[in-house]
mmCIF file of C-alpha atoms and ligand atoms in Angstrom:
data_model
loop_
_atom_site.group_PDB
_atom_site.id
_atom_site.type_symbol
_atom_site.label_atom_id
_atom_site.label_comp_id
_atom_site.label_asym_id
_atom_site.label_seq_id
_atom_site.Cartn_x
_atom_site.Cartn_y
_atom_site.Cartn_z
ATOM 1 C CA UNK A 1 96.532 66.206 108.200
ATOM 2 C CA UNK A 2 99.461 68.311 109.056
ATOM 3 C CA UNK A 3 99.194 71.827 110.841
ATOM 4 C CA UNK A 4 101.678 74.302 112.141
ATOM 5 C CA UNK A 5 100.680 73.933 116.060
ATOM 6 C CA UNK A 6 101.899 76.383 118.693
ATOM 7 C CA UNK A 7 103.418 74.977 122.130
ATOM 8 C CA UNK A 8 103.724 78.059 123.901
ATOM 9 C CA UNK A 9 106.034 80.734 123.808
ATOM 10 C CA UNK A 10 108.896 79.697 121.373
ATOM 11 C CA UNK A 11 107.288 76.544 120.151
ATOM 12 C CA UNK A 12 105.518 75.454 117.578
ATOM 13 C CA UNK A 13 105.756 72.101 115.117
ATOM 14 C CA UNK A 14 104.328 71.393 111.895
ATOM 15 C CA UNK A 15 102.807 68.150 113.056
ATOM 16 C CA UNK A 16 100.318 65.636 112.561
ATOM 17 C CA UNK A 17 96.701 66.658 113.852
ATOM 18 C CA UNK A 18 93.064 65.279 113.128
ATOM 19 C CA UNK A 19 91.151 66.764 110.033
ATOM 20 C CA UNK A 20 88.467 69.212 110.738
ATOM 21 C CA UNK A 21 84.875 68.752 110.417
ATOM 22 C CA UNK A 22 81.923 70.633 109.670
ATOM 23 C CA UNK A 23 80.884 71.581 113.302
ATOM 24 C CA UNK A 24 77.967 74.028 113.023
ATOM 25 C CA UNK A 25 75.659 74.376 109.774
ATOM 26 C CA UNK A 26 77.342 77.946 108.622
ATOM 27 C CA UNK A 27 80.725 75.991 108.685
ATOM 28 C CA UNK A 28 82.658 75.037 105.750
ATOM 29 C CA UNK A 29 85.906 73.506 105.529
ATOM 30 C CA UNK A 30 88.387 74.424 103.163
ATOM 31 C CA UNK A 31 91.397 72.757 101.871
ATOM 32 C CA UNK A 32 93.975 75.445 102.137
ATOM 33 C CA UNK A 33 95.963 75.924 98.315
ATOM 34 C CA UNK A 34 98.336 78.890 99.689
ATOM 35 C CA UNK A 35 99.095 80.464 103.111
ATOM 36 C CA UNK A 36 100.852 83.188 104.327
ATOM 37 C CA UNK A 37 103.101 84.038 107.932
ATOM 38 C CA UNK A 38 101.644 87.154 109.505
ATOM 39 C CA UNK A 39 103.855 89.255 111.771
ATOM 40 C CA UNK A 40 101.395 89.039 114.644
ATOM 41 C CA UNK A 41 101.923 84.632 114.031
ATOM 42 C CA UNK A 42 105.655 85.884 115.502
ATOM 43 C CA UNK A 43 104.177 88.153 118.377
ATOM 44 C CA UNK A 44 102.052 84.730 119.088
ATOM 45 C CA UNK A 45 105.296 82.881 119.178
ATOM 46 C CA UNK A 46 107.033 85.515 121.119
ATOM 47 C CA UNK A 47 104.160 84.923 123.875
ATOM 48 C CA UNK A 48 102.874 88.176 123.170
ATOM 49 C CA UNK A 49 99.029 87.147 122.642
ATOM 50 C CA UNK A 50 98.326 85.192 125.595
ATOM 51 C CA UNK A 51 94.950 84.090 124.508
ATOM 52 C CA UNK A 52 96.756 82.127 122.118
ATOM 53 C CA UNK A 53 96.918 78.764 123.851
ATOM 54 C CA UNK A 54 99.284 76.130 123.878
ATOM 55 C CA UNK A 55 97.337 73.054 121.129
ATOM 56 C CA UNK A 56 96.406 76.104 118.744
ATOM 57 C CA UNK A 57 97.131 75.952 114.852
ATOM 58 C CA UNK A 58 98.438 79.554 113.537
ATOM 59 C CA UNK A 59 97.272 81.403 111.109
ATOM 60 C CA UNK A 60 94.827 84.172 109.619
ATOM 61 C CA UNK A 61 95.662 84.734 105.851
ATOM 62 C CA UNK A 62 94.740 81.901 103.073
ATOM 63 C CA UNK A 63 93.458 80.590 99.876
ATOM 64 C CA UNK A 64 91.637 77.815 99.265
ATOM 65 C CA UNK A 65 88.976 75.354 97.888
ATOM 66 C CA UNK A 66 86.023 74.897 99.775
ATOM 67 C CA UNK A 67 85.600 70.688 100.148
ATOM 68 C CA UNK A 68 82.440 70.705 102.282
ATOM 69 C CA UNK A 69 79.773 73.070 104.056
ATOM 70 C CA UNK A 70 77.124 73.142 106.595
ATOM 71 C CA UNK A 71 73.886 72.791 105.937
ATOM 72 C CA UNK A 72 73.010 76.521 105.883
ATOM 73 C CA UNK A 73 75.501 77.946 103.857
ATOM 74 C CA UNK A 74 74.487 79.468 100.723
ATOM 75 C CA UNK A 75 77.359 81.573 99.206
ATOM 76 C CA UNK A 76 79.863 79.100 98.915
ATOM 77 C CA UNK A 77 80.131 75.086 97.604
ATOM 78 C CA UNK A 78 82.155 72.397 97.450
ATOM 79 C CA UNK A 79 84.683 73.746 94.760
ATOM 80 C CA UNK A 80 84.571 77.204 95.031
ATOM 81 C CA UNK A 81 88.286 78.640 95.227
ATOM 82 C CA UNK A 82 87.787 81.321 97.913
ATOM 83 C CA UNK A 83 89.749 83.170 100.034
ATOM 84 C CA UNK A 84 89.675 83.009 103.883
ATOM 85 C CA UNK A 85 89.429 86.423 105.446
ATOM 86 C CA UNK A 86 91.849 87.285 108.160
ATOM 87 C CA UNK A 87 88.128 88.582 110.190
ATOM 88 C CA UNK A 88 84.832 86.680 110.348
ATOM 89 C CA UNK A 89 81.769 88.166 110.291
ATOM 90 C CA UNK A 90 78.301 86.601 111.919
ATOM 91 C CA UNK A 91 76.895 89.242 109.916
ATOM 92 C CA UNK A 92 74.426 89.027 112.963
ATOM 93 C CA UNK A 93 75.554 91.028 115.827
ATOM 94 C CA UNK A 94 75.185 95.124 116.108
ATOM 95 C CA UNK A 95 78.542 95.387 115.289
ATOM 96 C CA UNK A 96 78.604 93.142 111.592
ATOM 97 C CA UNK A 97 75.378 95.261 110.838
ATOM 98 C CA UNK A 98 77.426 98.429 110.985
ATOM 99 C CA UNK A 99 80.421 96.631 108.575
ATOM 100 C CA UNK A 100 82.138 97.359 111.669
ATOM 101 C CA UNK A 101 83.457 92.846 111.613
ATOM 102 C CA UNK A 102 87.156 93.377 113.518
ATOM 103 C CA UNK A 103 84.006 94.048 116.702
ATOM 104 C CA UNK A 104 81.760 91.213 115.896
ATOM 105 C CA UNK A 105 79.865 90.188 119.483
ATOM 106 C CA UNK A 106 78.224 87.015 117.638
ATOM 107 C CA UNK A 107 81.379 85.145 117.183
ATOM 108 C CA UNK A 108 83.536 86.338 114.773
ATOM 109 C CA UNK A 109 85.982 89.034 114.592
ATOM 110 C CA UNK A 110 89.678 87.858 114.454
ATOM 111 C CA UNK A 111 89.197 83.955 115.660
ATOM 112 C CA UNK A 112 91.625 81.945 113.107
ATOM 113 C CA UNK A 113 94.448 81.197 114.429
ATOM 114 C CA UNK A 114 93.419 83.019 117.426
ATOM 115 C CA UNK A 115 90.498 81.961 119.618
ATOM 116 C CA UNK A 116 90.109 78.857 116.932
ATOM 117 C CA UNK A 117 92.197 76.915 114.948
ATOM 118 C CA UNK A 118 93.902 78.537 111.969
ATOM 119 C CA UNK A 119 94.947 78.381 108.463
ATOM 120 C CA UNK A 120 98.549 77.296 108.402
ATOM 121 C CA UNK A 121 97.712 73.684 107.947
ATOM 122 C CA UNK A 122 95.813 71.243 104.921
ATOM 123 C CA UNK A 123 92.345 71.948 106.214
ATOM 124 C CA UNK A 124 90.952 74.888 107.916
ATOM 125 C CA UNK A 125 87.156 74.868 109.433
ATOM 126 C CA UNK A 126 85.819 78.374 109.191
ATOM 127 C CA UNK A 127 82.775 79.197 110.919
ATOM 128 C CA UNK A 128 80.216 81.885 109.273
ATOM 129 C CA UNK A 129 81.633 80.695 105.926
ATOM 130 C CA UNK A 130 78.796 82.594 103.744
ATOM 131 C CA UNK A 131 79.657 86.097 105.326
ATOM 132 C CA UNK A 132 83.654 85.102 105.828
ATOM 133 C CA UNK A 133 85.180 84.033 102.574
ATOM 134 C CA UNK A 134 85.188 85.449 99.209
ATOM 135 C CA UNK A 135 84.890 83.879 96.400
ATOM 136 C CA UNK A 136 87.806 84.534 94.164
ATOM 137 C CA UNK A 137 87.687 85.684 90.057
ATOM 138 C CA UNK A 138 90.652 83.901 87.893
ATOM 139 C CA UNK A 139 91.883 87.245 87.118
ATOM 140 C CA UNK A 140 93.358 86.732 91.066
ATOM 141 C CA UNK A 141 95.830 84.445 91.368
ATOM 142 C CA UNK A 142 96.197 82.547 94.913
ATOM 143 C CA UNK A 143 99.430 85.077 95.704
ATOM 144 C CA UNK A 144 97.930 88.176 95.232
ATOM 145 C CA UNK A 145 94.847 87.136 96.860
ATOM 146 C CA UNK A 146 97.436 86.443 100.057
ATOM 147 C CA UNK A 147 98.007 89.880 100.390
ATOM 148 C CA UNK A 148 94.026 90.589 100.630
ATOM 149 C CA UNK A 149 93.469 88.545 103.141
ATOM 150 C CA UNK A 150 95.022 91.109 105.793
ATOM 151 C CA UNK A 151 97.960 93.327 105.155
ATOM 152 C CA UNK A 152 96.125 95.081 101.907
ATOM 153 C CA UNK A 153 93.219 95.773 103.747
ATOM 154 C CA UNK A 154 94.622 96.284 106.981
ATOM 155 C CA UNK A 155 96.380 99.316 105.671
ATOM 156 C CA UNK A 156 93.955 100.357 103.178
ATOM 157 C CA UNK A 157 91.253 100.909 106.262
ATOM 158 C CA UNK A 158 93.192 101.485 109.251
ATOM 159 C CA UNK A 159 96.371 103.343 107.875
ATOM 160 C CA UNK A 160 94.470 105.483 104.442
ATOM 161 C CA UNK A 161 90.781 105.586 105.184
ATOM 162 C CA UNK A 162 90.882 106.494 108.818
ATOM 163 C CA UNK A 163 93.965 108.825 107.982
ATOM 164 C CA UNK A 164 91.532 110.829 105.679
ATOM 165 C CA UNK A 165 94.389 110.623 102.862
ATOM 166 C CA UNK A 166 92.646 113.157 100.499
ATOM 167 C CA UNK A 167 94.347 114.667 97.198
ATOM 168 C CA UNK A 168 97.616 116.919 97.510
ATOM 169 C CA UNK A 169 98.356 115.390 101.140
ATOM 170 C CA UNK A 170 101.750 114.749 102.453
ATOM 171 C CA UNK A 171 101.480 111.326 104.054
ATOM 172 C CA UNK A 172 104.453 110.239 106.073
ATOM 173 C CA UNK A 173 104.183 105.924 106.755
ATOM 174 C CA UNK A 174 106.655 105.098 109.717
ATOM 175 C CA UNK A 175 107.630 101.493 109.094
ATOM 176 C CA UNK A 176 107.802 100.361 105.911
ATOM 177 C CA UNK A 177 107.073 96.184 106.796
ATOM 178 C CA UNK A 178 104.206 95.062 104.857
ATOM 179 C CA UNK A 179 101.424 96.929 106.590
ATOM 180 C CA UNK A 180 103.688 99.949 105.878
ATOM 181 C CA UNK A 181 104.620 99.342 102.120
ATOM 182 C CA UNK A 182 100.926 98.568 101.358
ATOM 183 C CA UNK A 183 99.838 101.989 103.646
ATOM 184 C CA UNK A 184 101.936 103.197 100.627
ATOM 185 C CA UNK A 185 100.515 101.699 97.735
ATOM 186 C CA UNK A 186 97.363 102.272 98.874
ATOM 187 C CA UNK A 187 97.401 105.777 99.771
ATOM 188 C CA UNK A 188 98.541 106.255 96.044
ATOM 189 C CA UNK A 189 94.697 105.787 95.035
ATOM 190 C CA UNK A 190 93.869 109.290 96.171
ATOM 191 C CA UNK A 191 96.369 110.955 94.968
ATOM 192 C CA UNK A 192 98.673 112.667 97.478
ATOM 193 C CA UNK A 193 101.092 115.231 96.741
ATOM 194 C CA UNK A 194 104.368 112.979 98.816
ATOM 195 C CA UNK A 195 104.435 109.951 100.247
ATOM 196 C CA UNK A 196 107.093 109.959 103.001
ATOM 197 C CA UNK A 197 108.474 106.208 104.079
ATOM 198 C CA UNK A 198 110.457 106.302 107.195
ATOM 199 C CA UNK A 199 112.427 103.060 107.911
ATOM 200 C CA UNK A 200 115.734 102.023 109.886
ATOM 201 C CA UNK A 201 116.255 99.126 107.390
ATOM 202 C CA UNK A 202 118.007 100.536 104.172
ATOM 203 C CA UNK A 203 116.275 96.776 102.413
ATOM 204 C CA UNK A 204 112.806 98.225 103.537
ATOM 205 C CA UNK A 205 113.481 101.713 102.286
ATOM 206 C CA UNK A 206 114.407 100.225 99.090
ATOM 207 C CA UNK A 207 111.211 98.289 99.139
ATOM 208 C CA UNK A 208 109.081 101.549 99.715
ATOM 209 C CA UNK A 209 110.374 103.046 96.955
ATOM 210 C CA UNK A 210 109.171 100.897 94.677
ATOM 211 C CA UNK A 211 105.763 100.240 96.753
ATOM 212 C CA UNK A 212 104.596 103.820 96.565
ATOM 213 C CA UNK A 213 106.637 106.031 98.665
ATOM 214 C CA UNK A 214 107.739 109.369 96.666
ATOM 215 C CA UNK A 215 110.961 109.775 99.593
ATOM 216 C CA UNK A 216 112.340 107.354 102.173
ATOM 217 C CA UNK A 217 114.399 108.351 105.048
ATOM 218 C CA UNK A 218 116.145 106.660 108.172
ATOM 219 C CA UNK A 219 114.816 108.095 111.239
ATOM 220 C CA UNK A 220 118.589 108.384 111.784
ATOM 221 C CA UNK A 221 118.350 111.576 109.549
ATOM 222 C CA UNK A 222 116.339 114.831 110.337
ATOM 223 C CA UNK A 223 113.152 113.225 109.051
ATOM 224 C CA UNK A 224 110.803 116.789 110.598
ATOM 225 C CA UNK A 225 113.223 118.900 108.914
ATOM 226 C CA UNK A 226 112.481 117.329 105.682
ATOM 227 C CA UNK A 227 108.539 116.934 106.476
ATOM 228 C CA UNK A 228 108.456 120.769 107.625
ATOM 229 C CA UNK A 229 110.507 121.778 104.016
ATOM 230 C CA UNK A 230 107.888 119.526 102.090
ATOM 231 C CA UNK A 231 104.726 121.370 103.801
ATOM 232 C CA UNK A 232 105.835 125.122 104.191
ATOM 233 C CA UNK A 233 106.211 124.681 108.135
ATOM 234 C CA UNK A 234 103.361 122.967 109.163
ATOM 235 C CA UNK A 235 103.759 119.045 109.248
ATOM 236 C CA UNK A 236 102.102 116.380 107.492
ATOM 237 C CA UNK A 237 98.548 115.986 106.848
ATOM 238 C CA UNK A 238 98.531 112.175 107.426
ATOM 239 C CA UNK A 239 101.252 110.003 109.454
ATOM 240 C CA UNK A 240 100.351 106.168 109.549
ATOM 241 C CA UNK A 241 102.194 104.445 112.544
ATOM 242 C CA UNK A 242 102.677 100.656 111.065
ATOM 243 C CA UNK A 243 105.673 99.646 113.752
ATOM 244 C CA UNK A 244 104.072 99.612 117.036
ATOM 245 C CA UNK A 245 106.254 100.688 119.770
ATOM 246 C CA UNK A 246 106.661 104.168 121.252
ATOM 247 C CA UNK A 247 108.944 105.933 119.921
ATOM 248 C CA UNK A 248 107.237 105.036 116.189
ATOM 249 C CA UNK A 249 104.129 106.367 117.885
ATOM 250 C CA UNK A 250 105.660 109.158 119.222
ATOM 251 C CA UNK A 251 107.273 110.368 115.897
ATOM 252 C CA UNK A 252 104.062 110.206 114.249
ATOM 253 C CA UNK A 253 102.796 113.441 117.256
ATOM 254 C CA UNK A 254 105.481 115.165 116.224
ATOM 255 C CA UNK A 255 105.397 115.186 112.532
ATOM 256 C CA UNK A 256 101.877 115.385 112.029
ATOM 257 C CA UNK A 257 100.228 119.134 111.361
ATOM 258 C CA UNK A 258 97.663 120.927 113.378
ATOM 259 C CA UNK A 259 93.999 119.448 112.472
ATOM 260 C CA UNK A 260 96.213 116.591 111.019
ATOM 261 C CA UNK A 261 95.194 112.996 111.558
ATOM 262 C CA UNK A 262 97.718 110.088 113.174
ATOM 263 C CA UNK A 263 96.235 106.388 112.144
ATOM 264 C CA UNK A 264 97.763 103.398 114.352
ATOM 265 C CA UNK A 265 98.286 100.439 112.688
ATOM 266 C CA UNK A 266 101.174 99.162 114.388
ATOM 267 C CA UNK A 267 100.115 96.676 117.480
ATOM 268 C CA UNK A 268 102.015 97.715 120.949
ATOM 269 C CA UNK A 269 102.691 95.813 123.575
ATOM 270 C CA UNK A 270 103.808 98.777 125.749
ATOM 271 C CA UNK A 271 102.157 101.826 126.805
ATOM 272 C CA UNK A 272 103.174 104.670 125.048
ATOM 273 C CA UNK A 273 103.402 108.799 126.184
ATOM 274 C CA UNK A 274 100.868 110.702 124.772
ATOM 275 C CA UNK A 275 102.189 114.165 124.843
ATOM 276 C CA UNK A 276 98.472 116.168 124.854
ATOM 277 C CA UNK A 277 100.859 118.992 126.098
ATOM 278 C CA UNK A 278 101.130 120.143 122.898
ATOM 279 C CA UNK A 279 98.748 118.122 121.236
ATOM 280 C CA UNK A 280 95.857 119.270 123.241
ATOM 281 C CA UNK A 281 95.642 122.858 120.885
ATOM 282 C CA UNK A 282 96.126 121.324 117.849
ATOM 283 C CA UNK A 283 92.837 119.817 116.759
ATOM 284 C CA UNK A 284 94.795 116.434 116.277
ATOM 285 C CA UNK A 285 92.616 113.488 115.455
ATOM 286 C CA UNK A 286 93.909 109.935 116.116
ATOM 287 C CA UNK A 287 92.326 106.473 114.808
ATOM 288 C CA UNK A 288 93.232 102.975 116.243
ATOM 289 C CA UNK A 289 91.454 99.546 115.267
ATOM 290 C CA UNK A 290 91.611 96.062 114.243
ATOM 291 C CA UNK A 291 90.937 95.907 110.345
ATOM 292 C CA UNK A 292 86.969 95.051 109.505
ATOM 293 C CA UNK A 293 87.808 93.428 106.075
ATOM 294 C CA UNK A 294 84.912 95.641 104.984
ATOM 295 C CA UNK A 295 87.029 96.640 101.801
ATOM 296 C CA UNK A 296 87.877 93.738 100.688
ATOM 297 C CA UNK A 297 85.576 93.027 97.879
ATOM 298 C CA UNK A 298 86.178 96.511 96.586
ATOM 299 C CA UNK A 299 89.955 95.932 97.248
ATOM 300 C CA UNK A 300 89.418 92.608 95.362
ATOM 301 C CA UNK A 301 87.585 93.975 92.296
ATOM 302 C CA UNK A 302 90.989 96.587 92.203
ATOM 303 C CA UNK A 303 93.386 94.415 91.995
ATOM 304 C CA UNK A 304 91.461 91.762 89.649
ATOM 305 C CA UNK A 305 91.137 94.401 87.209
ATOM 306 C CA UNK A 306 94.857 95.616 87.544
ATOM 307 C CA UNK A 307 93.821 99.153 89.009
ATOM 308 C CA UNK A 308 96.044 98.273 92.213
ATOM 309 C CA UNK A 309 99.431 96.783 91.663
ATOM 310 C CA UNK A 310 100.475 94.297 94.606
ATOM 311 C CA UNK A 311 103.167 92.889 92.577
ATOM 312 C CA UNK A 312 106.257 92.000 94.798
ATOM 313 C CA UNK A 313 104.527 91.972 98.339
ATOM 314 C CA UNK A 314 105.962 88.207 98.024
ATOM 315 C CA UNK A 315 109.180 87.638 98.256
ATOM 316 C CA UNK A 316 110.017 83.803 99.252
ATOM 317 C CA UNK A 317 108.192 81.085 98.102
ATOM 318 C CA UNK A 318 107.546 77.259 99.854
ATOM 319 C CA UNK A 319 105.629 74.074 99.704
ATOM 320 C CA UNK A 320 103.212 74.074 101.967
ATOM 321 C CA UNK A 321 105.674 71.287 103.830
ATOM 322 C CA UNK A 322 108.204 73.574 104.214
ATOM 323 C CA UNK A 323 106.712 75.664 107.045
ATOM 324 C CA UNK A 324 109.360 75.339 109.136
ATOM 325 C CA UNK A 325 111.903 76.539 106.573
ATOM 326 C CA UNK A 326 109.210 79.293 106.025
ATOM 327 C CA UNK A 327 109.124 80.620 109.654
ATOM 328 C CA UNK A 328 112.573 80.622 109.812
ATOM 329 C CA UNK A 329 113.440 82.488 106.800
ATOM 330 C CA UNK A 330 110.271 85.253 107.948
ATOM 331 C CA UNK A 331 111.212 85.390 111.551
ATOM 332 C CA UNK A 332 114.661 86.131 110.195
ATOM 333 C CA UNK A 333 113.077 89.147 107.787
ATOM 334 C CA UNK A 334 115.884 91.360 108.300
ATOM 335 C CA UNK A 335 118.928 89.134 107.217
ATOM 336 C CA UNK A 336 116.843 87.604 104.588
ATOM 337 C CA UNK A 337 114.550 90.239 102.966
ATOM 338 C CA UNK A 338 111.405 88.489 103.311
ATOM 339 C CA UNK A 339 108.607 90.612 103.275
ATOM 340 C CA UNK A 340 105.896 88.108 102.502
ATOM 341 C CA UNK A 341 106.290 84.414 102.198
ATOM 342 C CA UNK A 342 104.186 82.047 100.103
ATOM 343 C CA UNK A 343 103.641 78.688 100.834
ATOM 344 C CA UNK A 344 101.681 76.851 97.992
ATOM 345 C CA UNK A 345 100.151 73.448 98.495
ATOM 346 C CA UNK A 346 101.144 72.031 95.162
HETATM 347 ZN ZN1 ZN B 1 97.950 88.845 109.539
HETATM 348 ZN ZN1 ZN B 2 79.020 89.865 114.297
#
């Protein structure tokens, strides 16, 4: 089969490989119908994730039909169109038993494409298949199950839920990439009073406009003079930091409001000043974590039944042969657009 193999830092070919196999008896392998390019596949690339090693296939975020399963598996069968969750669960461990998967001890956690071979290819093995895939309703088609197989509930749990967005809130979401824009559309399900996108990219604030976001600003303007108008003085109840480097970090500090709460979802690769100088007084409470995917089947039943609108997360669309053309044209996001990319197996 072909597969979309990383060389090391600033390599990787779409290449012949051998098919996987069933390896253990909770594996099943999947032929893979759509896939998607995940920022992080470009911090791989960039050499950022050195556990990544040179032989690896890429990729975390898929659809697909299920062509063959171990002999324990029980949830899933040869035919099932399912999709492949960016975390796997061994549904075992301390960790899966407190739906807390993105810490899984037995095995899991975020492996494809990872620790294990990936998605971006014909055939994927995925290990713990029962507790790790999802079997899909028609009402979902293959692209909008894309977006649940990381950036919808990636934001949903680590930028809304462990903000504490709650009714009347003033949210501000720095970074308005696809973690960002769907921070946005999700926080829209409890009702906030503003949703406040902050962006450099003038594309991106466009995009946040029509993802959720109320206002978007450039950080270029005087984004806490706008926050401090919108909230009498006191700062936002919520930021959501979905950039990942300091100074994105650092903006969220200073906009959010005392007793406030500042989610990370942005991944860093550089320390980052944390200025408990003036944070230390004001009963500040900040979240960090790997999504658990626990969501996802209520995120699932939402957008199946048309309560959550993910329509135009996807931007460019491919053959599944044209992964190549598809890196290129996402690694390039800010000339072209692209916030998602779809590549469909035909
Ligand atoms: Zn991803
Ligand atoms: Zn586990």
């Amino acid at each position: 089969m072909k597969a979309l193999v990383f060389h090391g830092p600033g390599k990787r070919s779409w290449e012949d490989v051998p098919d996987p196999v069933v390896q253990d008896s909770t594996d099943a392998v999947i032929k893979v119908d759509a896939v998607t390019i995940c920022g992080t596949d470009l911090h791989i690339l960039k050499g950022d994730v050195p556990a990544v090693k040179p032989g690896r296939i890429l990729g975390h975020e898929a659809v697909g039909t299920v062509q063959s399963v171990g002999d324990s598996v029980t949830n899933v069968a040869p035919g099932d169109r399912v999709l492949i969750s960016c975390i796997t669960s061994c549904a075992r461990c301390r960790f899966c038993r407190e739906s807390r998967y993105s810490l899984c001890t037995g095995g899991g956690s975020w492996i494809l494409g990872h620790l294990i071979d990936g998605v971006q290819a014909e055939y994927v093995r995925v290990p713990f298949a029962d507790t790790s895939t999802y079997k899909l309703p028609d009402s979902v088609s293959d692209e909008d199950a894309l977006l649940l197989a990381d950036i919808l509930p990636t934001s949903y749990e680590i930028g809304v839920l462990n903000g504490r967005v709650s009714p009347g809130d003033v949210v501000v979401v720095v970074g308005a990439g696809p973690v960002g824009l769907a921070a946005m559309t999700t926080a829209k399900l409890f009702g906030p009073r503003q949703v406040i996108a902050v962006d450099p990219a003038a594309q991106r604030r466009e995009a946040a406009l029509r993802h959720g976001a109320d206002v978007a600003l450039s950080p270029d303007e005087d984004v806490k003079a706008k926050v401090l108008e919108l909230t009498d003085g006191l700062g936002a109840d919520v930021t959501i930091e979905a950039v990942g480097i300091p100074a994105t970090f650092e903006q969220c500090a200073d906009l959010v409001r005392p007793g406030g709460h500042i989610a990370n979802a942005g991944v860093h690769g550089a320390p980052v000043t944390l200025h408990l100088e003036t944070l230390w007084i004001k009963g500040i409470t900040i979240t960090t974590g790997l999504v658990d995917t626990s969501t996802t089947p209520t995120l699932l039943t939402m957008v199946g039944s048309g309560g959550l609108d993910v329509g135009g997360f996807i931007t460019h669309r491919f053959g599944l042969q044209e992964m190549d053309e598809a890196y290129d044209v996402f690694g390039r996001a800010d000339e072209t657009g692209a916030l998602k990319v779809a590549l469909s197996a035909g």
